[in-house]
XYZ file of C-alpha atoms in Angstrom:
683
model
C 60.216 -59.535 -67.544
C 62.599 -57.375 -69.511
C 62.339 -53.817 -70.296
C 64.687 -51.362 -72.530
C 65.877 -48.050 -71.705
C 66.666 -44.905 -73.607
C 69.297 -44.015 -71.081
C 72.961 -44.190 -72.567
C 74.827 -47.205 -71.536
C 77.765 -45.187 -70.264
C 75.308 -43.500 -67.683
C 73.995 -47.011 -66.435
C 75.918 -48.521 -63.510
C 76.815 -52.211 -63.636
C 75.179 -54.825 -61.532
C 77.279 -55.197 -58.159
C 75.919 -58.601 -57.053
C 72.746 -60.601 -57.364
C 70.945 -60.531 -54.258
C 68.047 -62.940 -55.181
C 68.012 -65.435 -57.997
C 64.216 -65.119 -58.244
C 61.932 -61.977 -58.772
C 61.194 -60.100 -55.684
C 57.784 -59.283 -57.061
C 55.699 -61.736 -58.701
C 54.513 -61.207 -62.404
C 50.827 -60.421 -61.572
C 51.804 -57.647 -58.970
C 54.699 -56.076 -61.216
C 51.691 -55.692 -63.661
C 49.575 -54.173 -61.128
C 52.420 -51.783 -60.152
C 53.064 -50.735 -63.872
C 49.409 -49.925 -64.058
C 49.530 -48.081 -60.873
C 52.482 -46.084 -62.026
C 50.741 -45.165 -65.420
C 47.463 -44.465 -63.857
C 48.795 -42.078 -61.030
C 51.567 -40.610 -63.355
C 54.325 -41.627 -60.983
C 57.755 -43.045 -61.689
C 57.726 -46.731 -62.017
C 60.634 -47.172 -59.717
C 59.148 -45.155 -56.755
C 56.013 -46.893 -57.289
C 57.840 -50.029 -56.994
C 59.578 -49.114 -53.760
C 56.222 -47.907 -52.109
C 54.993 -51.666 -52.326
C 58.226 -53.243 -50.791
C 59.101 -53.463 -47.220
C 61.741 -51.026 -46.253
C 64.374 -53.725 -45.686
C 64.207 -54.905 -49.384
C 65.057 -51.363 -50.290
C 68.233 -51.919 -48.402
C 69.125 -54.957 -50.661
C 67.974 -57.332 -47.907
C 67.415 -60.776 -49.458
C 63.850 -61.909 -50.244
C 64.739 -65.284 -48.326
C 65.247 -65.134 -44.632
C 68.817 -65.592 -43.480
C 68.811 -69.116 -42.242
C 69.084 -69.437 -38.563
C 71.615 -71.501 -36.805
C 70.623 -74.407 -34.628
C 72.594 -76.479 -32.470
C 71.954 -80.087 -31.673
C 73.598 -82.745 -29.201
C 75.829 -85.282 -30.883
C 75.536 -88.954 -29.989
C 78.352 -88.586 -27.455
C 76.503 -85.450 -26.174
C 73.635 -87.390 -25.520
C 75.552 -90.188 -23.674
C 77.097 -87.526 -21.201
C 76.713 -87.981 -17.511
C 75.648 -84.763 -15.500
C 78.982 -84.753 -13.591
C 81.019 -84.865 -16.688
C 79.966 -81.369 -17.686
C 81.913 -78.707 -15.901
C 80.908 -75.094 -15.439
C 77.169 -73.564 -14.553
C 76.769 -72.178 -18.117
C 77.590 -75.490 -19.814
C 75.221 -77.311 -17.452
C 72.235 -74.870 -18.163
C 72.831 -75.512 -21.915
C 73.102 -79.141 -21.619
C 69.550 -79.046 -19.517
C 68.130 -76.890 -22.336
C 68.971 -79.318 -24.904
C 67.636 -82.279 -23.026
C 64.343 -80.356 -22.427
C 63.750 -79.599 -26.202
C 64.471 -83.021 -27.706
C 65.101 -81.164 -30.898
C 67.752 -78.771 -32.441
C 67.670 -75.480 -30.675
C 68.016 -71.918 -32.056
C 71.120 -70.215 -31.367
C 69.289 -67.044 -30.089
C 67.559 -69.298 -27.346
C 70.858 -70.529 -26.533
C 72.677 -66.976 -26.312
C 69.684 -65.939 -23.792
C 71.030 -68.354 -21.218
C 74.083 -66.375 -20.646
C 76.401 -63.725 -22.069
C 79.172 -66.325 -22.231
C 76.757 -68.867 -24.059
C 78.600 -68.639 -27.243
C 82.045 -69.519 -25.822
C 80.527 -72.500 -23.789
C 79.090 -73.727 -27.015
C 82.206 -73.397 -28.812
C 83.947 -75.500 -25.988
C 81.209 -78.222 -26.080
C 81.676 -78.435 -29.890
C 85.421 -78.851 -29.507
C 84.703 -81.674 -27.184
C 82.326 -83.265 -29.905
C 79.291 -82.853 -27.503
C 77.295 -80.500 -29.696
C 77.253 -79.685 -33.542
C 75.592 -76.989 -35.736
C 72.702 -78.094 -37.599
C 70.083 -76.638 -39.961
C 67.028 -75.434 -38.050
C 63.763 -77.272 -38.833
C 61.325 -75.354 -40.976
C 58.784 -73.401 -39.024
C 55.126 -73.017 -40.358
C 53.222 -70.053 -39.308
C 51.394 -71.140 -36.147
C 47.819 -71.527 -36.202
C 45.815 -70.059 -33.295
C 43.258 -72.361 -31.400
C 40.656 -74.368 -33.556
C 38.160 -72.218 -35.102
C 35.297 -70.785 -33.034
C 32.212 -72.652 -34.403
C 29.862 -70.789 -32.138
C 28.606 -68.497 -34.810
C 25.596 -66.090 -34.147
C 22.592 -66.752 -36.263
C 22.502 -64.497 -39.317
C 19.290 -62.524 -40.055
C 17.752 -62.772 -43.757
C 19.726 -59.915 -45.026
C 23.221 -61.126 -43.813
C 22.423 -64.571 -45.236
C 21.468 -63.040 -48.541
C 24.640 -61.121 -48.540
C 26.953 -64.086 -47.590
C 25.324 -66.318 -50.249
C 25.683 -63.825 -52.916
C 29.481 -63.210 -52.242
C 30.172 -66.783 -51.787
C 28.358 -67.690 -55.116
C 30.733 -65.189 -57.123
C 32.669 -66.792 -59.766
C 35.825 -64.704 -60.894
C 35.714 -60.993 -60.756
C 32.802 -59.453 -58.912
C 32.711 -56.217 -56.827
C 30.175 -55.775 -54.042
C 29.238 -52.704 -51.865
C 28.171 -54.002 -48.569
C 26.017 -51.178 -47.315
C 25.136 -51.883 -43.736
C 23.856 -49.451 -41.010
C 26.200 -49.085 -37.905
C 25.836 -52.374 -35.926
C 24.196 -54.300 -38.730
C 26.816 -57.211 -38.558
C 29.113 -56.411 -41.773
C 31.996 -58.029 -40.055
C 30.026 -61.197 -39.626
C 29.489 -61.118 -43.298
C 33.245 -60.665 -43.850
C 33.915 -63.619 -41.625
C 31.480 -66.093 -43.218
C 32.932 -65.108 -46.701
C 36.599 -65.278 -45.600
C 35.987 -68.814 -44.262
C 34.408 -69.851 -47.338
C 37.587 -68.752 -49.138
C 39.973 -70.315 -46.481
C 38.189 -73.780 -46.752
C 39.039 -73.739 -50.560
C 42.757 -73.078 -49.908
C 42.638 -69.523 -50.928
C 44.207 -66.466 -49.134
C 42.088 -63.537 -47.934
C 43.443 -59.834 -47.954
C 41.449 -57.514 -45.438
C 42.108 -53.847 -45.706
C 41.308 -51.687 -42.636
C 41.677 -47.808 -42.540
C 43.523 -47.307 -39.167
C 46.113 -49.024 -37.322
C 44.250 -48.513 -34.025
C 41.499 -50.935 -35.475
C 43.925 -53.491 -36.629
C 44.375 -55.248 -33.362
C 40.561 -55.488 -32.499
C 39.820 -56.773 -35.987
C 42.597 -59.236 -36.129
C 41.895 -60.892 -32.704
C 38.242 -61.344 -33.683
C 39.052 -62.813 -37.025
C 41.771 -65.214 -35.738
C 39.353 -66.544 -33.038
C 36.598 -67.192 -35.379
C 38.789 -68.460 -38.241
C 41.378 -70.407 -36.328
C 44.332 -68.992 -38.403
C 47.137 -66.935 -37.490
C 46.758 -63.588 -39.506
C 49.914 -61.697 -41.192
C 49.521 -58.209 -39.977
C 51.017 -55.181 -42.038
C 50.996 -51.531 -40.970
C 53.312 -48.568 -40.161
C 53.271 -49.552 -36.450
C 55.593 -52.536 -36.987
C 59.362 -52.595 -36.930
C 60.994 -53.023 -40.430
C 61.961 -56.742 -39.362
C 58.349 -57.368 -38.481
C 56.879 -56.193 -41.559
C 59.391 -57.943 -43.723
C 58.607 -61.277 -42.065
C 54.813 -60.622 -42.327
C 55.440 -59.971 -46.226
C 57.514 -63.102 -46.733
C 54.726 -65.151 -44.746
C 52.075 -63.751 -47.234
C 54.228 -63.975 -50.311
C 55.242 -67.714 -49.657
C 51.540 -68.444 -49.122
C 52.253 -69.700 -45.463
C 49.758 -66.822 -44.194
C 46.270 -67.415 -45.330
C 44.911 -64.335 -43.910
C 46.547 -60.959 -44.371
C 45.322 -57.817 -42.470
C 46.795 -54.319 -43.019
C 46.244 -50.806 -43.903
C 46.433 -48.824 -47.050
C 49.856 -50.155 -48.463
C 49.044 -53.834 -47.742
C 46.867 -53.774 -51.132
C 50.451 -54.286 -52.628
C 51.235 -57.486 -50.461
C 51.979 -60.445 -52.691
C 49.746 -63.282 -52.221
C 50.213 -66.473 -54.488
C 46.584 -67.969 -53.692
C 44.744 -64.593 -53.119
C 40.918 -65.488 -53.316
C 39.316 -62.391 -52.116
C 40.039 -58.765 -50.959
C 37.798 -57.153 -48.253
C 37.939 -53.339 -47.567
C 36.386 -52.223 -44.442
C 35.002 -48.863 -44.034
C 35.864 -48.101 -47.748
C 34.618 -44.655 -47.727
C 37.453 -43.555 -45.229
C 39.835 -40.849 -46.463
C 43.051 -42.642 -44.908
C 42.881 -45.075 -48.013
C 44.034 -42.138 -50.102
C 47.787 -41.535 -49.936
C 48.460 -37.711 -49.730
C 51.964 -37.525 -50.848
C 54.677 -39.271 -53.091
C 52.606 -42.036 -55.014
C 49.040 -40.604 -54.311
C 47.306 -43.632 -54.812
C 43.936 -44.725 -53.418
C 44.062 -48.174 -51.923
C 40.327 -49.085 -52.794
C 40.848 -48.156 -56.410
C 44.131 -50.184 -56.665
C 42.295 -53.085 -54.888
C 39.462 -53.019 -57.290
C 41.965 -53.346 -60.250
C 43.988 -56.074 -58.585
C 40.726 -58.001 -58.054
C 39.704 -57.535 -61.553
C 43.281 -58.699 -62.929
C 43.402 -61.680 -60.623
C 39.807 -62.796 -61.391
C 38.587 -62.506 -57.615
C 35.799 -61.015 -55.642
C 36.144 -57.789 -53.786
C 33.889 -56.552 -51.100
C 33.482 -52.860 -50.045
C 31.989 -52.428 -46.758
C 30.490 -49.038 -45.090
C 27.646 -47.759 -43.367
C 27.998 -44.527 -45.352
C 29.716 -45.730 -48.928
C 31.676 -43.293 -50.698
C 29.695 -41.536 -53.460
C 32.035 -42.856 -55.995
C 30.914 -46.473 -54.907
C 27.415 -45.559 -54.782
C 27.547 -44.002 -58.228
C 29.225 -47.463 -59.620
C 26.371 -49.170 -57.881
C 23.832 -47.086 -59.970
C 25.539 -47.975 -63.210
C 25.986 -51.765 -62.315
C 29.699 -51.805 -62.008
C 29.240 -52.814 -58.304
C 26.452 -54.987 -56.906
C 24.772 -53.382 -53.769
C 24.213 -55.765 -50.849
C 22.268 -53.969 -48.048
C 22.013 -54.703 -44.336
C 19.272 -51.992 -43.322
C 18.817 -53.369 -39.675
C 21.021 -53.723 -36.572
C 22.140 -57.295 -35.768
C 20.735 -58.958 -32.779
C 17.529 -57.147 -32.504
C 19.386 -53.973 -31.251
C 17.499 -50.710 -32.099
C 19.149 -47.635 -33.794
C 20.007 -44.712 -31.457
C 17.661 -42.049 -30.936
C 18.942 -38.694 -32.514
C 17.891 -35.340 -31.094
C 19.311 -31.834 -32.056
C 19.906 -29.220 -29.467
C 19.352 -25.854 -30.707
C 22.477 -23.793 -29.788
C 20.994 -20.484 -30.933
C 18.742 -20.653 -27.851
C 21.421 -22.092 -25.459
C 24.254 -20.324 -23.789
C 27.233 -22.699 -23.817
C 30.375 -20.672 -23.075
C 32.571 -23.794 -22.664
C 31.022 -25.682 -25.524
C 28.541 -27.853 -23.632
C 24.830 -26.908 -23.339
C 22.948 -27.483 -20.093
C 20.878 -30.246 -21.751
C 24.059 -32.174 -22.711
C 25.393 -31.720 -19.087
C 22.384 -33.099 -17.542
C 22.161 -36.114 -19.883
C 25.738 -36.961 -18.955
C 24.962 -36.732 -15.165
C 21.803 -39.256 -15.930
C 24.571 -41.632 -17.561
C 26.568 -41.565 -14.393
C 23.601 -42.257 -12.400
C 22.840 -45.293 -14.487
C 26.543 -46.755 -14.557
C 26.707 -46.015 -18.208
C 29.437 -44.401 -20.453
C 29.232 -41.256 -22.613
C 31.303 -40.272 -25.476
C 31.752 -36.596 -26.380
C 32.850 -36.166 -30.016
C 34.496 -32.954 -31.264
C 36.694 -32.609 -34.177
C 39.152 -30.263 -32.679
C 42.087 -31.185 -30.239
C 43.690 -28.640 -27.963
C 42.306 -26.294 -25.395
C 40.623 -23.996 -27.777
C 40.929 -22.890 -31.519
C 42.585 -19.588 -31.068
C 44.213 -17.062 -28.621
C 42.574 -13.574 -28.841
C 43.349 -10.173 -27.627
C 40.111 -8.620 -26.185
C 41.614 -5.073 -26.421
C 42.505 -4.948 -30.220
C 40.966 -8.324 -31.646
C 44.660 -9.627 -32.533
C 44.367 -13.498 -33.132
C 47.547 -15.692 -32.734
C 48.625 -16.516 -36.237
C 51.216 -19.228 -37.506
C 54.011 -17.559 -38.954
C 54.509 -20.181 -41.659
C 50.776 -21.088 -42.648
C 47.593 -19.184 -43.267
C 46.067 -20.667 -40.218
C 45.547 -19.801 -36.477
C 47.607 -21.395 -33.733
C 45.823 -23.661 -31.254
C 46.133 -23.294 -27.550
C 47.273 -26.089 -25.647
C 46.696 -25.263 -22.010
C 48.210 -28.237 -20.232
C 51.627 -27.448 -22.034
C 51.014 -23.605 -21.908
C 52.071 -23.873 -25.703
C 50.608 -22.569 -28.971
C 50.843 -25.012 -31.833
C 49.991 -25.062 -35.456
C 48.151 -28.163 -36.437
C 49.249 -28.018 -39.996
C 52.845 -27.455 -39.842
C 53.585 -28.561 -36.455
C 55.038 -25.062 -35.431
C 55.318 -24.803 -31.710
C 55.636 -21.696 -29.540
C 55.399 -20.685 -25.833
C 52.403 -18.868 -24.842
C 52.463 -14.976 -25.351
C 52.524 -12.728 -21.985
C 51.109 -9.708 -23.910
C 49.668 -9.019 -27.269
C 52.359 -8.555 -29.960
C 50.062 -5.716 -31.601
C 49.108 -3.616 -28.655
C 51.042 -4.613 -25.770
C 47.865 -5.635 -23.934
C 47.793 -8.381 -21.394
C 43.889 -9.070 -21.934
C 44.569 -12.270 -23.812
C 41.861 -14.903 -23.738
C 41.222 -18.213 -25.574
C 38.098 -18.519 -27.793
C 36.192 -21.600 -28.784
C 36.542 -25.159 -27.509
C 38.943 -28.200 -28.015
C 39.277 -31.503 -26.420
C 41.365 -30.301 -23.544
C 38.902 -27.474 -22.721
C 35.978 -29.691 -22.618
C 37.906 -32.177 -20.340
C 38.566 -29.105 -17.952
C 35.075 -27.951 -18.086
C 33.879 -31.391 -17.111
C 36.285 -31.898 -14.155
C 34.821 -28.771 -12.738
C 30.987 -29.616 -13.350
C 31.176 -33.198 -12.825
C 34.250 -33.872 -10.452
C 33.149 -37.348 -9.549
C 33.496 -38.498 -13.227
C 36.411 -40.486 -14.530
C 37.455 -38.943 -17.676
C 39.579 -40.031 -20.688
C 40.708 -37.781 -23.544
C 41.672 -39.692 -26.718
C 43.266 -37.609 -29.408
C 46.661 -37.456 -31.211
C 48.021 -35.340 -28.515
C 47.267 -37.814 -25.530
C 47.694 -40.895 -27.639
C 51.171 -40.221 -28.972
C 52.939 -42.876 -26.803
C 53.268 -46.214 -28.347
C 50.375 -48.508 -27.190
C 48.477 -45.652 -25.493
C 45.550 -46.178 -27.788
C 45.353 -50.075 -27.021
C 45.539 -49.056 -23.124
C 42.758 -46.406 -23.312
C 40.595 -48.839 -25.159
C 41.226 -51.728 -22.471
C 40.389 -48.942 -19.674
C 37.027 -48.336 -21.568
C 36.067 -52.058 -22.020
C 36.794 -52.476 -18.319
C 34.390 -49.612 -17.225
C 37.349 -47.620 -15.609
C 36.069 -44.536 -17.547
C 32.714 -42.754 -17.425
C 33.089 -40.103 -19.999
C 35.343 -40.413 -23.405
C 36.306 -37.220 -24.980
C 37.626 -37.801 -28.458
C 38.320 -36.719 -31.928
C 38.052 -38.897 -35.084
C 40.282 -41.437 -33.662
C 37.159 -42.702 -31.648
C 34.587 -42.458 -34.445
C 35.664 -45.448 -36.447
C 34.800 -48.955 -35.876
C 35.348 -49.356 -32.158
C 32.898 -51.446 -30.050
C 32.005 -49.811 -26.754
C 29.047 -51.826 -25.346
C 28.265 -49.604 -22.466
C 28.352 -46.252 -24.214
C 24.719 -45.421 -24.541
C 25.045 -41.647 -25.051
C 27.020 -39.962 -27.705
C 27.353 -36.133 -27.745
C 28.438 -34.289 -30.974
C 29.841 -31.013 -29.889
C 30.929 -28.945 -32.902
C 29.267 -30.629 -36.020
C 28.511 -27.471 -37.827
C 31.851 -26.783 -38.760
C 31.676 -28.893 -41.799
C 28.726 -26.658 -42.938
C 30.897 -23.758 -43.412
C 33.416 -25.449 -45.663
C 34.382 -24.570 -49.154
C 35.058 -28.185 -50.143
C 32.395 -29.719 -52.153
C 32.866 -33.133 -50.298
C 32.091 -31.436 -46.803
C 28.454 -32.778 -46.720
C 29.440 -36.165 -47.588
C 32.242 -36.124 -44.917
C 29.674 -34.634 -42.333
C 27.187 -37.335 -43.023
C 29.882 -40.022 -42.691
C 31.583 -38.706 -39.705
C 28.249 -38.026 -37.547
C 26.994 -41.448 -38.600
C 30.158 -43.166 -37.460
C 30.343 -41.473 -34.216
C 26.490 -41.982 -33.713
C 27.213 -45.559 -34.484
C 29.073 -45.990 -31.108
C 25.844 -45.464 -29.065
C 24.018 -48.489 -27.780
C 24.402 -52.070 -28.719
C 22.166 -55.196 -28.054
C 19.991 -54.748 -24.913
C 21.095 -51.028 -24.324
C 19.425 -48.580 -26.371
C 21.463 -45.475 -27.396
C 20.979 -41.769 -27.665
C 22.710 -39.194 -29.695
C 22.723 -35.514 -28.895
C 23.988 -33.297 -31.630
C 24.476 -29.580 -30.718
C 23.806 -27.345 -33.874
C 22.890 -23.865 -34.662
C 21.113 -25.332 -37.800
C 18.788 -28.115 -36.653
C 16.566 -28.001 -39.695
C 19.595 -28.626 -42.241
C 18.518 -31.227 -44.805
C 21.760 -33.278 -44.225
C 20.956 -33.438 -40.248
C 17.261 -34.597 -41.238
C 18.669 -37.526 -43.391
C 21.078 -38.350 -40.552
C 18.479 -38.616 -38.201
C 16.156 -40.793 -40.257
C 19.238 -42.987 -41.141
C 18.395 -42.446 -44.865
C 21.808 -42.979 -46.572
C 20.263 -43.620 -49.912
C 18.186 -40.408 -50.015
C 21.173 -38.337 -48.928
C 23.692 -39.934 -51.515
C 21.153 -39.668 -54.308
C 20.636 -35.850 -53.643
C 24.355 -35.496 -53.530
C 24.981 -37.322 -56.820
C 22.202 -35.187 -58.508
C 23.988 -31.963 -57.199
C 27.473 -33.338 -58.333
C 25.946 -33.971 -61.779
C 24.494 -30.418 -62.198
C 27.774 -28.779 -61.172
C 30.235 -31.253 -62.779
C 32.062 -32.648 -59.866
C 33.239 -36.135 -59.106
C 32.065 -38.890 -59.509
C 30.447 -37.462 -62.655
C 33.699 -35.927 -63.787
C 37.309 -36.913 -63.332
C 39.745 -34.628 -61.684
C 43.597 -34.109 -61.737
C 44.884 -31.566 -59.580
C 48.312 -30.081 -60.352
C 49.887 -28.249 -57.327
C 52.775 -26.338 -56.801
C 54.772 -24.585 -53.915
C 57.833 -22.354 -53.395
C 59.311 -20.310 -50.721
C 58.937 -17.317 -53.121
C 55.584 -15.745 -52.859
C 54.670 -15.599 -56.636
C 56.824 -18.405 -58.045
C 54.111 -21.351 -57.555
C 51.401 -19.300 -59.104
C 53.549 -18.073 -62.063
C 54.796 -21.806 -62.586
C 51.052 -22.832 -62.963
C 50.074 -20.006 -65.261
C 53.149 -21.056 -67.595
C 51.758 -24.881 -67.023
C 48.363 -23.656 -68.254
C 49.813 -21.747 -71.241
C 51.853 -24.967 -72.105
C 48.563 -27.140 -71.920
C 46.652 -25.179 -74.374
C 48.210 -26.486 -77.488
C 47.858 -30.071 -76.110
C 44.184 -29.727 -74.788
C 41.509 -32.204 -76.328
C 37.778 -30.809 -76.570
C 36.754 -32.901 -73.822
C 39.384 -31.748 -71.258
C 39.181 -28.330 -69.550
C 41.496 -26.596 -67.323
C 40.560 -24.036 -64.472
C 42.765 -20.984 -64.000
C 45.789 -21.316 -61.701
C 44.756 -20.113 -58.204
C 46.187 -19.845 -54.638
C 45.409 -23.081 -52.549
C 42.773 -22.616 -49.949
C 45.662 -22.402 -47.552
C 48.022 -20.280 -49.515
C 50.855 -20.493 -47.136
C 51.946 -23.705 -45.233
C 55.132 -24.394 -43.303
C 56.922 -21.482 -44.974
C 56.077 -22.292 -48.719
C 53.530 -20.539 -50.911
C 51.109 -22.814 -52.432
C 48.816 -22.821 -55.595
C 46.920 -25.246 -57.702
C 45.413 -25.958 -61.195
C 42.646 -28.342 -61.896
C 42.114 -30.397 -65.108
C 38.926 -32.224 -65.452
C 37.125 -34.368 -68.071
C 33.943 -36.604 -68.065
C 36.375 -39.116 -69.702
C 39.217 -40.814 -68.164
C 40.221 -41.959 -71.865
C 40.715 -38.431 -72.873
C 42.061 -37.122 -69.632
C 45.111 -39.443 -69.145
C 46.805 -39.139 -72.605
C 46.605 -35.528 -72.190
C 48.149 -35.626 -68.789
C 50.992 -37.819 -70.327
C 51.787 -35.214 -73.119
C 51.400 -32.229 -70.496
C 53.610 -33.891 -67.693
C 56.365 -34.408 -70.259
C 56.334 -30.888 -71.277
C 56.271 -29.782 -67.559
C 59.154 -31.940 -66.856
C 61.367 -29.571 -69.274
C 59.704 -26.349 -68.105
C 60.442 -27.189 -64.155
C 64.197 -27.836 -65.343
C 64.596 -24.249 -65.762
C 62.913 -23.303 -62.601
C 64.117 -25.313 -59.667
C 62.686 -23.018 -56.951
C 59.223 -24.651 -57.355
C 58.265 -28.134 -56.213
C 55.175 -29.532 -57.919
C 53.056 -32.782 -57.998
C 50.099 -34.200 -59.887
C 47.243 -35.648 -57.841
C 44.849 -37.971 -59.619
C 41.312 -38.131 -58.208
C 42.190 -35.828 -55.426
C 40.166 -36.450 -52.161
C 41.274 -33.026 -50.734
C 41.282 -29.864 -52.539
C 43.556 -27.985 -50.126
């Protein structure tokens, strides 16, 4: 693969040394990265670095450094025990005899701090010698578990359709929560593995990865190569090497795993394809689902997008025939969907956020020995600290946002920029000491329940309580061991986890999404409530969902209650068509920020003026406007939206516009700017 450059030769540094004598990135993946660079209008070098493990950025060789092993020589094997002096040499000799094969130097050094010197003395006497280590294959797990559940007719049809695919095909597996989507994934993956192909499975959260990995390894009888940001650099590089060599047949990972090289790739599966975490929000702002679709198309393989609430982009592609819709409308194993009831908060006092009806339902759960999950999308003790004398509300000094009160630490924190302050002793405006907290967060709900139901065992799961490494895994283990009665959590608990003994879910503050200015808020509300409701009840235990709301008659809630996602999606798509929003239009959002109050807005106004001479008829530009949160982390922010019904018109315009902006911004170094293609958040 060769390219030319317009850069003067005098400015190009000579190659210092050749690190690898073969390309690190295979040709097909390099081609995908070039497409990614062009589509997201991001420098190709930075795009390439995004796809590579960190250690390869640092000129680590593609090939693992060969390990040194040691083996007994012929005279060493003939040694009598009493011929070897010294405790360390005797232990080393015992280890060699126990292994019957060359021993890795790392294992030998673990015998003693002086093992290296003892080995050298044994080598001088001709008893041991360094040898090449035997090649190590990626170990298999136990034999595949053949005790498979019987598929229902819908699952059988989905598996048959996927397995019959020849070449590129894209499927949307729409299955209600608990319908057995993972079982369909496993049958399709097994079919590919039996053909000697590799399977790549993307999952949205690190927290879901161990659970999914164990289940797949047990069923398929292979060791998975796992890639996510929780690994050390060395672990990630080794997993990447195993996938690249074809040694790993099953690859499981989060967003960036979509770029993992796999020479025998036969299928890509994207679990919870609607999830926002598949979209990178800084640097290379790619969407892993869309990159996966392009990769599957280029490599001529099937791709499966699974979700109980598919994104409207994927739903629209089913309507136009780009994707094939596969439906699983029933819960697997005869389980019944949860009963959903709405608690009208207009008629119910709830000073601490929990209605009397919800408290009573929790007590019933305790009596039955079953678990409750309380969901609210707000960590901390309460959203704001408020002065009852003058009405002052504690602001973040660096953002257009309120500070959140964290009672346990007696701190005020900004959940946008991370600013952290001690609690105020008096109001900065009126000097009054009548400060109180307003609203409810996970900490406040936890404290309220400790008082109201002291016998209950509580567990709070949010980003504050789960910051320690392995904290989430430990918490999930407690839940499965029934060491917890009530789980209080944020979105971390809403996705994918299987809690067999949770039969009541309470949604505390669902209405916040109804007041959002984001056009995607209704879609996110439906997805979120459906996901968290899906944690209630499995198999023989029917579930119940109680949603606290001041708008029980809202159309979105009615569609959630009837589990009618097609009706919801079709209504939303019709509205998007009427107002010209994605997926019916294609958006590109130009963002700018500066420490100077007006600089970002002025830059975008000039950018809009620059665009006028380049603008084709089918592309339109909004006015430059302040961002919904105008000030974040001390920087003033603004944005400018470009949109078109045709990608073929939008992207050539963006190429020309960005080239002009590069020259323009060179003279204005106090502004940082970036372009977001297909933005998922308009903030």
